[in-house]
PDB file of C-alpha atoms in Angstrom:
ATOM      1  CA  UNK A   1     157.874  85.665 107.811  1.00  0.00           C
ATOM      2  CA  UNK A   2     158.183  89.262 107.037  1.00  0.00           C
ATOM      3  CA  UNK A   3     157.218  90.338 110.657  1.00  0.00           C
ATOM      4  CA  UNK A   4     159.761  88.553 112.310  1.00  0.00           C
ATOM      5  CA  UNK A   5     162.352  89.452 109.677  1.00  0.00           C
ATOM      6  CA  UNK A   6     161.254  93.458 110.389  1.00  0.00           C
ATOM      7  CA  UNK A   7     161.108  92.274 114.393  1.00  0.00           C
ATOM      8  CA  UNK A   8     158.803  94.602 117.188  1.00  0.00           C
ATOM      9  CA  UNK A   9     160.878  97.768 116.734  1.00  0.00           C
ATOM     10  CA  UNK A  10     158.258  99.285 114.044  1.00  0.00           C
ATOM     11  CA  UNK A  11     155.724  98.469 116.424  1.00  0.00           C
ATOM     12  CA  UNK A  12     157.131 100.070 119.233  1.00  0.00           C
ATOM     13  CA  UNK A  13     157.884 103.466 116.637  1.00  0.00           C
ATOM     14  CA  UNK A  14     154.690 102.799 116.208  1.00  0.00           C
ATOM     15  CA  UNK A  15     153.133 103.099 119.205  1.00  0.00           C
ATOM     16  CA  UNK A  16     155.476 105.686 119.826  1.00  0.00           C
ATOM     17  CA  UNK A  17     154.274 107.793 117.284  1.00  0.00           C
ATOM     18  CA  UNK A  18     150.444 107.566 118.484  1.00  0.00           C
ATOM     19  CA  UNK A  19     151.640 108.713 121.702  1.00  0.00           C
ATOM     20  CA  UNK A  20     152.819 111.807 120.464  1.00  0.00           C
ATOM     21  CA  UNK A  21     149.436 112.263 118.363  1.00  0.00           C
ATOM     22  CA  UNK A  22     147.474 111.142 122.068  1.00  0.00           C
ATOM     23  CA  UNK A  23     149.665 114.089 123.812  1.00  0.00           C
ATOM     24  CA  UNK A  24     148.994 116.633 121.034  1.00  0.00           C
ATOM     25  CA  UNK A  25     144.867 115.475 121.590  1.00  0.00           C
ATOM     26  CA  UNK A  26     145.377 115.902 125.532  1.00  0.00           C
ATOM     27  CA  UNK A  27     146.830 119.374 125.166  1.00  0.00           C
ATOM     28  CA  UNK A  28     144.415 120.699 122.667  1.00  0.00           C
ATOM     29  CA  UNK A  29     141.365 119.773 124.806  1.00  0.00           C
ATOM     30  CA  UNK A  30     143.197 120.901 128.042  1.00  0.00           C
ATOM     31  CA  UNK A  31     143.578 124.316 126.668  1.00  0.00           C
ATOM     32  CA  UNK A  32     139.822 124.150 125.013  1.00  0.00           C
ATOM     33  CA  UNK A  33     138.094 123.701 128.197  1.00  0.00           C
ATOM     34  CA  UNK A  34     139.500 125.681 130.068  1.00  0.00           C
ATOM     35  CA  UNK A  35     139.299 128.600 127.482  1.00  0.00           C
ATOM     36  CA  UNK A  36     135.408 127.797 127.732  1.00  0.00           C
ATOM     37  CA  UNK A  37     135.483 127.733 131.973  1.00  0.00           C
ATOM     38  CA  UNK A  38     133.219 130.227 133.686  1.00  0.00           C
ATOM     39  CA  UNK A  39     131.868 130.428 137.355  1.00  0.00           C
ATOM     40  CA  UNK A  40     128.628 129.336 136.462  1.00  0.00           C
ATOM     41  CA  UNK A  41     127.157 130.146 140.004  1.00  0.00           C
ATOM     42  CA  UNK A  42     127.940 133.895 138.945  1.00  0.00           C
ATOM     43  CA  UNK A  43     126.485 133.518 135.951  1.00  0.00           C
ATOM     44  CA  UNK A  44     123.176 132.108 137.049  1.00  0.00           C
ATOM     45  CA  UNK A  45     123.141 135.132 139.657  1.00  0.00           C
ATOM     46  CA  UNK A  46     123.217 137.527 137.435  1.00  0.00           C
ATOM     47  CA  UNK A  47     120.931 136.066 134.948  1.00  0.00           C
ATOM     48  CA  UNK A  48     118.325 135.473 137.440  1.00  0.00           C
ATOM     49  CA  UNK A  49     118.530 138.828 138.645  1.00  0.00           C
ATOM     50  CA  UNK A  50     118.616 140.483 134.947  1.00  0.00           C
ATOM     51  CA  UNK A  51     115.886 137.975 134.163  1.00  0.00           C
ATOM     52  CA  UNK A  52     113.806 139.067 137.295  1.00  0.00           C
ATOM     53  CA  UNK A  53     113.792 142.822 136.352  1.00  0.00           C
ATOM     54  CA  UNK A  54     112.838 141.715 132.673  1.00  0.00           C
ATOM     55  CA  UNK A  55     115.911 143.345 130.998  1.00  0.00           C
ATOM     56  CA  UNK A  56     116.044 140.177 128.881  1.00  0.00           C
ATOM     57  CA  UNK A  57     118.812 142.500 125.988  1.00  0.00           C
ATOM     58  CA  UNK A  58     121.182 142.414 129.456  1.00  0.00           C
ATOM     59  CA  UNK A  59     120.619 138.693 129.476  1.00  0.00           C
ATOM     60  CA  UNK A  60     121.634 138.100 126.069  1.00  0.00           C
ATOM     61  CA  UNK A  61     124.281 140.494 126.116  1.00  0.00           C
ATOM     62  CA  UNK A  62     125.512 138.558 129.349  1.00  0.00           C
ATOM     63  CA  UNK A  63     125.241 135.114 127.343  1.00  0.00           C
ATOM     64  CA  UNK A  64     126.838 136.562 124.720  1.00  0.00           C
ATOM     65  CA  UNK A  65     129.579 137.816 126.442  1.00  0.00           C
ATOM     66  CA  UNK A  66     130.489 134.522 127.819  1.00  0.00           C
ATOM     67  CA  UNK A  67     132.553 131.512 126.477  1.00  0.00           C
ATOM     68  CA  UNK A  68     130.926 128.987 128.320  1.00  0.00           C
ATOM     69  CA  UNK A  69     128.987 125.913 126.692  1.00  0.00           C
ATOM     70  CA  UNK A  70     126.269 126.598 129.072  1.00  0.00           C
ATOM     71  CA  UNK A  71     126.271 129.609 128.344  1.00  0.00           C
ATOM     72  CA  UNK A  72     125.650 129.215 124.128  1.00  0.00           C
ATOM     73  CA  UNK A  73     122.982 126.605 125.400  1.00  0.00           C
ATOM     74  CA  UNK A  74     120.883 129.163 127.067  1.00  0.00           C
ATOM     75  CA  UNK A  75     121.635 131.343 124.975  1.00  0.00           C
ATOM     76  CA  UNK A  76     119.485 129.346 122.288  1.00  0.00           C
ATOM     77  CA  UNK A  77     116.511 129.371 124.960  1.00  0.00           C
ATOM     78  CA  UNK A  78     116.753 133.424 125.395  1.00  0.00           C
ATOM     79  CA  UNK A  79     116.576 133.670 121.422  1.00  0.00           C
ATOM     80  CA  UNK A  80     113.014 131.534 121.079  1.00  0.00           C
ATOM     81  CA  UNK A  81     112.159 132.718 124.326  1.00  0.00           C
ATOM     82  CA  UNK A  82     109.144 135.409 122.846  1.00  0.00           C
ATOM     83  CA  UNK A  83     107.836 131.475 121.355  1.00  0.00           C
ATOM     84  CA  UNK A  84     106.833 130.198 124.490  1.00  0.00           C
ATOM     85  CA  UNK A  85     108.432 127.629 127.687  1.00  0.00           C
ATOM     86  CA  UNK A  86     108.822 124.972 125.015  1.00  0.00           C
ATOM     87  CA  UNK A  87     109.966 126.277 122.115  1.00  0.00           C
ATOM     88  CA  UNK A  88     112.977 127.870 124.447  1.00  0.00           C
ATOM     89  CA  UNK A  89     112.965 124.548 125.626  1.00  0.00           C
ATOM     90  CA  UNK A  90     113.674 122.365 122.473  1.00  0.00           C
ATOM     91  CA  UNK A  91     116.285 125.387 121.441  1.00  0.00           C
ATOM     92  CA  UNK A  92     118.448 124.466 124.334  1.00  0.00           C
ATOM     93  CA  UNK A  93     118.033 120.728 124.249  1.00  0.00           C
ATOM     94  CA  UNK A  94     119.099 121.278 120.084  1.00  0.00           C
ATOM     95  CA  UNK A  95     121.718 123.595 121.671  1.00  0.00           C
ATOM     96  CA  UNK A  96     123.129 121.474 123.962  1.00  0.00           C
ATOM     97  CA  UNK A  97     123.406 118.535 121.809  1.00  0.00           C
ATOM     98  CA  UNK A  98     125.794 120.788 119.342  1.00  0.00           C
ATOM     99  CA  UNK A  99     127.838 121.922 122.355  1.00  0.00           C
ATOM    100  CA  UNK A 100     128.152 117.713 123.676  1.00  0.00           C
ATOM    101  CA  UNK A 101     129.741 117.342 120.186  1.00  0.00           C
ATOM    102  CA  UNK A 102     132.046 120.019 120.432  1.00  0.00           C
ATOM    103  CA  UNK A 103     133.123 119.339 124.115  1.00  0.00           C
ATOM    104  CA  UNK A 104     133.720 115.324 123.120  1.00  0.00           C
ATOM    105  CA  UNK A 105     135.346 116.231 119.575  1.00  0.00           C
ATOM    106  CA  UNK A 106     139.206 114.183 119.320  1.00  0.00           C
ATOM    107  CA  UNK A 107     138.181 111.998 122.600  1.00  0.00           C
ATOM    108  CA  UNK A 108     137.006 108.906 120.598  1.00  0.00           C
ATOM    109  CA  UNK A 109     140.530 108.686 119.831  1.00  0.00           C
ATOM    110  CA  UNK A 110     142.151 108.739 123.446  1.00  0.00           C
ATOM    111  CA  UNK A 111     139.569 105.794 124.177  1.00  0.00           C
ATOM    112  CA  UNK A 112     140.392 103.808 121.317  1.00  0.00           C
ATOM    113  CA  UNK A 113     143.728 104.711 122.124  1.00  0.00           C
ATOM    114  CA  UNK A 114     143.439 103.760 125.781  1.00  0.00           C
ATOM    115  CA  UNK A 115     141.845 100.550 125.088  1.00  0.00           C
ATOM    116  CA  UNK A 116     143.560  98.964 122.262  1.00  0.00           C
ATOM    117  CA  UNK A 117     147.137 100.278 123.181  1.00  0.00           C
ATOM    118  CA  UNK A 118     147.898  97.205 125.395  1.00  0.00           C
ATOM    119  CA  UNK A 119     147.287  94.739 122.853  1.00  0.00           C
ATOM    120  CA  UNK A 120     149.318  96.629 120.139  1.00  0.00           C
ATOM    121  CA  UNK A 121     152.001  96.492 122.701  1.00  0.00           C
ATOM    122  CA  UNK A 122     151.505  92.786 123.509  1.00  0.00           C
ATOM    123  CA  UNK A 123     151.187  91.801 119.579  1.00  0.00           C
ATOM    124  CA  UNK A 124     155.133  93.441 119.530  1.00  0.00           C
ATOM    125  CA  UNK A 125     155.582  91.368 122.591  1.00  0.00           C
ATOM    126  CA  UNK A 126     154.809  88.542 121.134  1.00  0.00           C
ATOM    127  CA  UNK A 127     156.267  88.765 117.953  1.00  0.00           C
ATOM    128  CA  UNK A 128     159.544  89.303 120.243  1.00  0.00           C
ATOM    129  CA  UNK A 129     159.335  85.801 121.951  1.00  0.00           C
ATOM    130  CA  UNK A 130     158.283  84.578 118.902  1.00  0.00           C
ATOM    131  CA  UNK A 131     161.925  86.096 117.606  1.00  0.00           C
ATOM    132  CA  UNK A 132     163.618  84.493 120.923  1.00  0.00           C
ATOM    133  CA  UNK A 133     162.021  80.816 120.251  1.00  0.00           C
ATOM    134  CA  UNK A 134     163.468  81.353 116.239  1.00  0.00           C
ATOM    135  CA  UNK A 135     166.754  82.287 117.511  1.00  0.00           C
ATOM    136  CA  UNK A 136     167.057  79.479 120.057  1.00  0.00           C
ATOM    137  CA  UNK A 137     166.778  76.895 117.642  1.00  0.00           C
ATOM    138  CA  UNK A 138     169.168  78.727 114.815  1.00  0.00           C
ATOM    139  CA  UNK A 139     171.971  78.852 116.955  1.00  0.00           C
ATOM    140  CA  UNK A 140     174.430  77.105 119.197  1.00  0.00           C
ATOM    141  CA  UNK A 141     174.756  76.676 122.857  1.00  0.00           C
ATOM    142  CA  UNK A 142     177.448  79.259 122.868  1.00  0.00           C
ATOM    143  CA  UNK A 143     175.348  82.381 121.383  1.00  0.00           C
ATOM    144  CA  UNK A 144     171.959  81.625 122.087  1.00  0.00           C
ATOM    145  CA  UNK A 145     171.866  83.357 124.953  1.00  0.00           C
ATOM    146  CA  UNK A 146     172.766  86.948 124.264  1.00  0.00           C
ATOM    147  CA  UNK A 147     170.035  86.615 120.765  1.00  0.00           C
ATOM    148  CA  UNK A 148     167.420  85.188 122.943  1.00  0.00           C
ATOM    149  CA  UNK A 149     167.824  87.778 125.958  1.00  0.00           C
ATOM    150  CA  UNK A 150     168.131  90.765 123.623  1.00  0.00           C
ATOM    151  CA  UNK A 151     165.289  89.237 121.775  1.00  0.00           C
ATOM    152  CA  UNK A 152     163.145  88.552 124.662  1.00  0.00           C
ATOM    153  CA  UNK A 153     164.479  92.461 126.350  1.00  0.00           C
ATOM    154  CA  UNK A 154     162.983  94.108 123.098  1.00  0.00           C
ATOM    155  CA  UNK A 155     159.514  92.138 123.551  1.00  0.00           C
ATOM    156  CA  UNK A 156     158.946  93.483 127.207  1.00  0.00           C
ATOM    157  CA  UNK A 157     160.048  96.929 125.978  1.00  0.00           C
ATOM    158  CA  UNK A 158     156.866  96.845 123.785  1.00  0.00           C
ATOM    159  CA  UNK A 159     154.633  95.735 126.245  1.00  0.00           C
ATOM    160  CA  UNK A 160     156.046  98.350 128.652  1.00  0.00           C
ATOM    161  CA  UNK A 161     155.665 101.418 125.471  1.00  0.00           C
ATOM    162  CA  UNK A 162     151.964 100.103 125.323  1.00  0.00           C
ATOM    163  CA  UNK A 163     150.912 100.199 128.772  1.00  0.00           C
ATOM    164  CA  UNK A 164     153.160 103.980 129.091  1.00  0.00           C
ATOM    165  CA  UNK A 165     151.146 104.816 125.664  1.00  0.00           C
ATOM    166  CA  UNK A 166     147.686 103.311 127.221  1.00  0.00           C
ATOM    167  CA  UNK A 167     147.534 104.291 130.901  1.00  0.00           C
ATOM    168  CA  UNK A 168     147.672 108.542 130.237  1.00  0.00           C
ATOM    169  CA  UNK A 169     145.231 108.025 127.087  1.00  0.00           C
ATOM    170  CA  UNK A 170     142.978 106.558 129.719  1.00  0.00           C
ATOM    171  CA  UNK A 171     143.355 108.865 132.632  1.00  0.00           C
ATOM    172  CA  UNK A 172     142.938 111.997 129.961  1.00  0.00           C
ATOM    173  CA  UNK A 173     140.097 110.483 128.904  1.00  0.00           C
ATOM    174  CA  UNK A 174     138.146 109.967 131.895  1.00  0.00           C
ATOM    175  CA  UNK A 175     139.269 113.237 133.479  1.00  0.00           C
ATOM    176  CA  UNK A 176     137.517 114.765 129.901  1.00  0.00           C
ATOM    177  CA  UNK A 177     134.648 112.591 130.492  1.00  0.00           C
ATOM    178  CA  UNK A 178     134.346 114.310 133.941  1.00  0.00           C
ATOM    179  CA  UNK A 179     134.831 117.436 132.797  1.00  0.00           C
ATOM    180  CA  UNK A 180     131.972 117.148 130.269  1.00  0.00           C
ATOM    181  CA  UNK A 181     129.689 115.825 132.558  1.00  0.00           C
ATOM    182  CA  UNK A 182     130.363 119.025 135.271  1.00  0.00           C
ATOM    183  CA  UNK A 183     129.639 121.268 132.338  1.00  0.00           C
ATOM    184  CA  UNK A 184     126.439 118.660 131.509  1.00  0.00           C
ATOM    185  CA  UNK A 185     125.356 119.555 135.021  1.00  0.00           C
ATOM    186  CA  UNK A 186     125.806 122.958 134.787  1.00  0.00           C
ATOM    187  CA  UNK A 187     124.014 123.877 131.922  1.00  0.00           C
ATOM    188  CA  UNK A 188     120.983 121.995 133.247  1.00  0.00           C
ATOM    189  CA  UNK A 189     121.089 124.190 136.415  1.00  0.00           C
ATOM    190  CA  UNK A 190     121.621 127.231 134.377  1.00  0.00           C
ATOM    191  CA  UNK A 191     118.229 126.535 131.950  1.00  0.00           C
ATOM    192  CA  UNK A 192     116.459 125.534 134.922  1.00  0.00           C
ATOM    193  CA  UNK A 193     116.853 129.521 135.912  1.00  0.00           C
ATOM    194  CA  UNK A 194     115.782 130.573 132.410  1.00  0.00           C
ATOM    195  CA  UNK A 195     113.143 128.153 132.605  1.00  0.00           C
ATOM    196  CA  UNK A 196     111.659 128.901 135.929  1.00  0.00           C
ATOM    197  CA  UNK A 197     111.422 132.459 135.011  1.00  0.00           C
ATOM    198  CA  UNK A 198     109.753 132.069 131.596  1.00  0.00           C
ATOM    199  CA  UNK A 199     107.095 129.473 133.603  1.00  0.00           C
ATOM    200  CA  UNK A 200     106.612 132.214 136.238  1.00  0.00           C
ATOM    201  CA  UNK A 201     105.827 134.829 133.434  1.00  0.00           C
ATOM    202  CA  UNK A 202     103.871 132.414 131.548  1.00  0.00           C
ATOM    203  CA  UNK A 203     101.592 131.547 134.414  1.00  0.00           C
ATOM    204  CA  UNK A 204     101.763 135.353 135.418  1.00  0.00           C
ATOM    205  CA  UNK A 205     100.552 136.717 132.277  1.00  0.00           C
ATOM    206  CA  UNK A 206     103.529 139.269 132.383  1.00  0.00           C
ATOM    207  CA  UNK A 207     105.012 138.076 128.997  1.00  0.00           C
TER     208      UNK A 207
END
């Protein structure tokens, strides 16, 4: 059949060639978040206190100033803050749902990567016993063994390129995943500061 005539190596350049693409993926969204970290914890300092002497143009202008996902997300609160509680609300929750998107953009594909990298790897594997078994029976006692142990080396090599191809698609991924759900976490905390102080107003008839 034609794979066995073509053999696992173009599965193996294969795989080898969505490694590359998976490395490329990790490197991008290494340098994205952390062009996008901030010390939130300052931040919500001096928001609170900019928000508590009502200089809410410092507040944006701190928002603005920073790169931070949270930071866009309440940023989107400050804007429909003269609405009311819940319109800032509902700006944020639309706000943070844009910056979820752009924090998990290109990590579908180190999961899909991740997951179906094995089997790619095995398929070659298979199709290089497969290759072994073929040889075996085409030739005589005398040089069956080197074609069947060179055919049987190159399947193993493809299981070992998928699981080398697999295992840091997997740990990127999860360490993204965390990643996304600190930021997640911090945005929460830092609306929760916009929010308390635009309930406070609200119920104080300040604003």
């Amino acid at each position: 059949s034609l794979l066995l005539s073509m053999g696992a190596s173009p599965i193996m350049w294969f795989m080898i060639f969505l490694s590359l693409v998976s490395i490329s993926v990790m490197l991008e969204r290494a340098l994205f978040f952390r062009s996008i970290a901030e010390d939130v914890e300052v931040i919500a300092r001096r928001l609170s206190a900019l928000l508590g002497a009502a200089d809410y143009d410092g507040a944006l202008a701190l928002m603005r100033s920073s790169p931070s996902a949270e930071a866009a997300v309440v940023l989107a609160g400050l804007l429909d803050a003269p609405r009311g509680v819940r319109a800032a609300r509902e700006a944020m929750a639309g706000a943070a749902a844009l910056q979820r998107k752009r924090l998990e953009r290109r990590l579908g594909y180190l999961g899909t990567l991740g997951s179906n990298a094995p089997f790619v790897g095995l398929f070659g594997t298979v199709v290089g016993v497969v290759m072994a078994f073929e040889e075996l029976g085409a030739s005589d006692g005398s040089t069956a063994n080197a074609a069947v142990m060179g055919s049987i080396a190159e399947a193993l090599v493809a299981t070992a390129i998928g699981l080398a191809v697999a295992i840091p698609a997997v740990a990127a991924f999860n360490a993204f995943q965390r990643r996304i759900k600190g930021i997640t976490y911090d945005t929460d905390a830092l609306a929760h500061v916009l929010l308390a102080h635009l309930e406070a107003e609200t119920h104080g008839g300040t604003r």
